[in-house]
PDB file of C-alpha atoms in Angstrom:
ATOM      1  CA  MET A   1      73.244 -65.177  84.414  1.00  0.00           C
ATOM      2  CA  ARG A   2      69.888 -63.378  85.289  1.00  0.00           C
ATOM      3  CA  ILE A   3      71.019 -60.246  83.638  1.00  0.00           C
ATOM      4  CA  LEU A   4      71.689 -62.131  80.317  1.00  0.00           C
ATOM      5  CA  VAL A   5      68.255 -63.707  80.360  1.00  0.00           C
ATOM      6  CA  PHE A   6      66.712 -60.360  81.180  1.00  0.00           C
ATOM      7  CA  ILE A   7      68.625 -58.666  78.378  1.00  0.00           C
ATOM      8  CA  SER A   8      67.744 -61.369  75.882  1.00  0.00           C
ATOM      9  CA  ILE A   9      63.976 -61.162  76.737  1.00  0.00           C
ATOM     10  CA  ILE A  10      64.104 -57.347  76.198  1.00  0.00           C
ATOM     11  CA  ILE A  11      65.896 -57.828  72.731  1.00  0.00           C
ATOM     12  CA  ALA A  12      63.397 -60.384  71.782  1.00  0.00           C
ATOM     13  CA  SER A  13      60.429 -58.293  72.678  1.00  0.00           C
ATOM     14  CA  VAL A  14      61.749 -55.165  70.761  1.00  0.00           C
ATOM     15  CA  GLY A  15      62.401 -57.408  67.776  1.00  0.00           C
ATOM     16  CA  LEU A  16      58.953 -58.767  67.823  1.00  0.00           C
ATOM     17  CA  GLN A  17      57.359 -55.357  68.089  1.00  0.00           C
ATOM     18  CA  SER A  18      59.475 -54.056  65.075  1.00  0.00           C
ATOM     19  CA  CYS A  19      58.145 -56.886  62.799  1.00  0.00           C
ATOM     20  CA  ASN A  20      55.738 -55.468  60.070  1.00  0.00           C
ATOM     21  CA  SER A  21      52.329 -57.186  60.012  1.00  0.00           C
ATOM     22  CA  THR A  22      50.879 -58.181  56.691  1.00  0.00           C
ATOM     23  CA  VAL A  23      47.464 -56.728  57.748  1.00  0.00           C
ATOM     24  CA  LYS A  24      46.740 -53.146  59.188  1.00  0.00           C
ATOM     25  CA  SER A  25      43.182 -52.214  60.087  1.00  0.00           C
ATOM     26  CA  VAL A  26      42.049 -48.572  60.187  1.00  0.00           C
ATOM     27  CA  TYR A  27      38.627 -46.848  60.764  1.00  0.00           C
ATOM     28  CA  ARG A  28      37.812 -43.884  58.531  1.00  0.00           C
ATOM     29  CA  ASP A  29      34.736 -41.774  58.127  1.00  0.00           C
ATOM     30  CA  ASP A  30      36.678 -38.844  56.667  1.00  0.00           C
ATOM     31  CA  PHE A  31      36.170 -39.705  53.044  1.00  0.00           C
ATOM     32  CA  ARG A  32      34.450 -37.413  50.611  1.00  0.00           C
ATOM     33  CA  SER A  33      31.068 -39.120  50.363  1.00  0.00           C
ATOM     34  CA  ALA A  34      29.427 -40.282  47.158  1.00  0.00           C
ATOM     35  CA  SER A  35      26.148 -38.755  46.096  1.00  0.00           C
ATOM     36  CA  GLU A  36      22.899 -40.298  47.410  1.00  0.00           C
ATOM     37  CA  ALA A  37      22.070 -41.488  43.865  1.00  0.00           C
ATOM     38  CA  GLU A  38      25.497 -43.197  43.459  1.00  0.00           C
ATOM     39  CA  ILE A  39      25.095 -44.846  46.942  1.00  0.00           C
ATOM     40  CA  LYS A  40      21.666 -46.292  46.038  1.00  0.00           C
ATOM     41  CA  ASN A  41      23.029 -47.351  42.622  1.00  0.00           C
ATOM     42  CA  ILE A  42      25.967 -49.201  44.080  1.00  0.00           C
ATOM     43  CA  GLN A  43      23.890 -50.849  46.874  1.00  0.00           C
ATOM     44  CA  LYS A  44      21.273 -52.043  44.331  1.00  0.00           C
ATOM     45  CA  GLU A  45      23.933 -53.226  41.884  1.00  0.00           C
ATOM     46  CA  VAL A  46      25.655 -55.534  44.368  1.00  0.00           C
ATOM     47  CA  GLY A  47      22.610 -56.474  46.273  1.00  0.00           C
ATOM     48  CA  ALA A  48      23.489 -54.682  49.583  1.00  0.00           C
ATOM     49  CA  THR A  49      20.355 -52.676  50.169  1.00  0.00           C
ATOM     50  CA  ASN A  50      19.405 -54.531  53.353  1.00  0.00           C
ATOM     51  CA  SER A  51      20.978 -54.082  56.867  1.00  0.00           C
ATOM     52  CA  ASN A  52      22.708 -57.550  56.904  1.00  0.00           C
ATOM     53  CA  LYS A  53      24.963 -56.744  53.896  1.00  0.00           C
ATOM     54  CA  SER A  54      28.123 -54.719  53.650  1.00  0.00           C
ATOM     55  CA  ILE A  55      30.067 -53.694  50.503  1.00  0.00           C
ATOM     56  CA  LEU A  56      33.783 -54.915  50.170  1.00  0.00           C
ATOM     57  CA  ILE A  57      35.727 -52.719  47.937  1.00  0.00           C
ATOM     58  CA  LEU A  58      39.062 -53.685  46.518  1.00  0.00           C
ATOM     59  CA  THR A  59      41.071 -50.536  45.896  1.00  0.00           C
ATOM     60  CA  GLN A  60      44.850 -50.038  44.951  1.00  0.00           C
ATOM     61  CA  THR A  61      47.608 -52.231  43.775  1.00  0.00           C
ATOM     62  CA  TYR A  62      45.608 -55.060  42.218  1.00  0.00           C
ATOM     63  CA  LYS A  63      47.349 -56.045  38.937  1.00  0.00           C
ATOM     64  CA  GLY A  64      45.450 -58.873  37.599  1.00  0.00           C
ATOM     65  CA  GLU A  65      46.459 -61.643  40.239  1.00  0.00           C
ATOM     66  CA  LYS A  66      43.751 -64.090  41.222  1.00  0.00           C
ATOM     67  CA  ILE A  67      41.859 -63.171  44.323  1.00  0.00           C
ATOM     68  CA  ILE A  68      39.465 -65.506  45.929  1.00  0.00           C
ATOM     69  CA  ILE A  69      36.940 -64.176  48.507  1.00  0.00           C
ATOM     70  CA  SER A  70      34.864 -66.694  50.445  1.00  0.00           C
ATOM     71  CA  GLN A  71      32.304 -66.669  53.268  1.00  0.00           C
ATOM     72  CA  ASN A  72      30.803 -69.593  55.054  1.00  0.00           C
ATOM     73  CA  ARG A  73      33.282 -71.839  53.075  1.00  0.00           C
ATOM     74  CA  LYS A  74      31.755 -70.769  49.825  1.00  0.00           C
ATOM     75  CA  ALA A  75      33.611 -68.665  47.067  1.00  0.00           C
ATOM     76  CA  ILE A  76      31.618 -65.534  46.416  1.00  0.00           C
ATOM     77  CA  PHE A  77      34.319 -63.985  44.309  1.00  0.00           C
ATOM     78  CA  SER A  78      37.026 -65.526  42.186  1.00  0.00           C
ATOM     79  CA  GLU A  79      38.479 -63.164  39.686  1.00  0.00           C
ATOM     80  CA  TYR A  80      41.622 -61.272  38.435  1.00  0.00           C
ATOM     81  CA  PRO A  81      40.846 -57.616  39.455  1.00  0.00           C
ATOM     82  CA  ILE A  82      42.867 -54.807  38.006  1.00  0.00           C
ATOM     83  CA  THR A  83      42.917 -51.346  39.779  1.00  0.00           C
ATOM     84  CA  ASN A  84      41.431 -48.621  37.602  1.00  0.00           C
ATOM     85  CA  LEU A  85      44.150 -45.907  37.819  1.00  0.00           C
ATOM     86  CA  LYS A  86      41.562 -43.030  37.615  1.00  0.00           C
ATOM     87  CA  SER A  87      39.047 -44.171  40.232  1.00  0.00           C
ATOM     88  CA  ARG A  88      41.604 -46.353  42.213  1.00  0.00           C
ATOM     89  CA  ILE A  89      38.947 -49.069  42.349  1.00  0.00           C
ATOM     90  CA  ALA A  90      39.520 -52.627  41.251  1.00  0.00           C
ATOM     91  CA  ASN A  91      36.190 -54.244  42.164  1.00  0.00           C
ATOM     92  CA  TYR A  92      33.421 -54.397  44.655  1.00  0.00           C
ATOM     93  CA  LEU A  93      30.877 -56.889  46.014  1.00  0.00           C
ATOM     94  CA  SER A  94      28.471 -57.418  48.771  1.00  0.00           C
ATOM     95  CA  VAL A  95      29.180 -59.623  51.777  1.00  0.00           C
ATOM     96  CA  ASN A  96      27.164 -61.000  54.527  1.00  0.00           C
ATOM     97  CA  ARG A  97      27.621 -59.236  57.830  1.00  0.00           C
ATOM     98  CA  ASN A  98      27.058 -62.545  59.709  1.00  0.00           C
ATOM     99  CA  PHE A  99      30.018 -64.341  58.397  1.00  0.00           C
ATOM    100  CA  ASP A 100      33.839 -63.870  58.410  1.00  0.00           C
ATOM    101  CA  VAL A 101      35.394 -62.990  55.115  1.00  0.00           C
ATOM    102  CA  HIS A 102      38.320 -64.773  53.845  1.00  0.00           C
ATOM    103  CA  ILE A 103      40.400 -63.095  51.208  1.00  0.00           C
ATOM    104  CA  LYS A 104      43.116 -65.156  49.418  1.00  0.00           C
ATOM    105  CA  ASP A 105      45.553 -63.710  47.226  1.00  0.00           C
ATOM    106  CA  ILE A 106      47.084 -66.504  45.019  1.00  0.00           C
ATOM    107  CA  SER A 107      50.220 -64.671  43.806  1.00  0.00           C
ATOM    108  CA  THR A 108      51.487 -63.588  47.334  1.00  0.00           C
ATOM    109  CA  LYS A 109      50.026 -66.808  48.901  1.00  0.00           C
ATOM    110  CA  LYS A 110      48.475 -64.642  51.687  1.00  0.00           C
ATOM    111  CA  GLU A 111      45.148 -64.943  53.275  1.00  0.00           C
ATOM    112  CA  VAL A 112      43.314 -62.194  55.143  1.00  0.00           C
ATOM    113  CA  VAL A 113      40.407 -62.883  57.465  1.00  0.00           C
ATOM    114  CA  ILE A 114      37.996 -60.191  58.393  1.00  0.00           C
ATOM    115  CA  PRO A 115      36.006 -61.140  61.362  1.00  0.00           C
ATOM    116  CA  SER A 116      32.167 -60.726  61.152  1.00  0.00           C
ATOM    117  CA  LYS A 117      32.275 -58.655  64.481  1.00  0.00           C
ATOM    118  CA  LYS A 118      34.175 -55.942  62.509  1.00  0.00           C
ATOM    119  CA  ILE A 119      31.971 -56.290  59.385  1.00  0.00           C
ATOM    120  CA  ALA A 120      28.729 -55.884  61.382  1.00  0.00           C
ATOM    121  CA  LYS A 121      29.752 -52.428  62.557  1.00  0.00           C
ATOM    122  CA  HIS A 122      30.490 -50.987  59.070  1.00  0.00           C
ATOM    123  CA  LYS A 123      28.728 -50.695  55.715  1.00  0.00           C
ATOM    124  CA  TYR A 124      31.799 -50.265  53.641  1.00  0.00           C
ATOM    125  CA  ILE A 125      35.192 -52.124  53.874  1.00  0.00           C
ATOM    126  CA  TYR A 126      38.105 -50.950  51.746  1.00  0.00           C
ATOM    127  CA  ILE A 127      40.881 -53.416  51.053  1.00  0.00           C
ATOM    128  CA  MET A 128      44.221 -51.991  49.713  1.00  0.00           C
ATOM    129  CA  LYS A 129      47.304 -53.759  48.886  1.00  0.00           C
ATOM    130  CA  LYS A 130      50.463 -51.641  49.557  1.00  0.00           C
ATOM    131  CA  VAL A 131      53.904 -52.752  48.358  1.00  0.00           C
ATOM    132  CA  THR A 132      56.926 -51.594  50.359  1.00  0.00           C
ATOM    133  CA  LYS A 133      60.348 -52.900  49.430  1.00  0.00           C
ATOM    134  CA  GLY A 134      58.931 -55.824  47.586  1.00  0.00           C
ATOM    135  CA  LYS A 135      56.675 -56.837  50.620  1.00  0.00           C
ATOM    136  CA  PHE A 136      52.848 -56.694  50.383  1.00  0.00           C
ATOM    137  CA  GLN A 137      50.845 -55.283  53.311  1.00  0.00           C
ATOM    138  CA  TYR A 138      46.978 -55.285  53.337  1.00  0.00           C
ATOM    139  CA  ILE A 139      45.390 -52.248  54.627  1.00  0.00           C
ATOM    140  CA  ILE A 140      41.615 -52.727  55.655  1.00  0.00           C
ATOM    141  CA  SER A 141      39.671 -49.407  56.115  1.00  0.00           C
ATOM    142  CA  PHE A 142      36.391 -49.900  57.810  1.00  0.00           C
ATOM    143  CA  SER A 143      33.877 -47.056  57.127  1.00  0.00           C
ATOM    144  CA  ASN A 144      30.173 -45.978  57.098  1.00  0.00           C
ATOM    145  CA  ILE A 145      30.662 -43.502  54.291  1.00  0.00           C
ATOM    146  CA  LEU A 146      30.945 -44.634  50.585  1.00  0.00           C
ATOM    147  CA  ARG A 147      33.666 -42.543  48.721  1.00  0.00           C
ATOM    148  CA  PRO A 148      32.892 -42.000  44.978  1.00  0.00           C
ATOM    149  CA  LEU A 149      33.556 -45.212  42.962  1.00  0.00           C
ATOM    150  CA  LYS A 150      33.072 -44.107  39.569  1.00  0.00           C
TER     151      LYS A 150
END
C-alpha cells in the first residue's frame, strides 16, 4: 500500500512539473540598443523620464483583441493593439514602478500580474504573446535596455 501511495505521489509531481505555465519571465539585457535620441523621445512621449516610471511594451502576436492594463485599480490602457510586422511592436506606455501591473486579455480571458518588485528593478518590460498548438503563453522580458521601436 505504501508503495502505491509513493508511486502515485511521484506520478502526480512529474505531471505537475510538465504543465505549461501561461506566464514565463525572463531577464534580458542583450538587445541591440536604441539610439540615445530615440530613448529620450520614447521616454518623453510616454512620460517616463523620471526614475519612478518604467515603460511597458506590447510586442508580438497582438491581433486587435481588447487589452486592459491597470494599476492601483485604475485602467491606464484599454485598447485593441495590433503588432506592426516590421517593428514587432504593438504599443507601449509608461507604468508607475510603485504599483503592480494587471494585464487583462479579453479574448483569452487571461490576466497577468507583474509585481511592483520586479518592475522597480527594470526600466523596460516587454510583453509577448506566444501561441503554441492553440494555447497562449505570455513571455515577460525585463530589461534595462530599450531595443529600437521604430
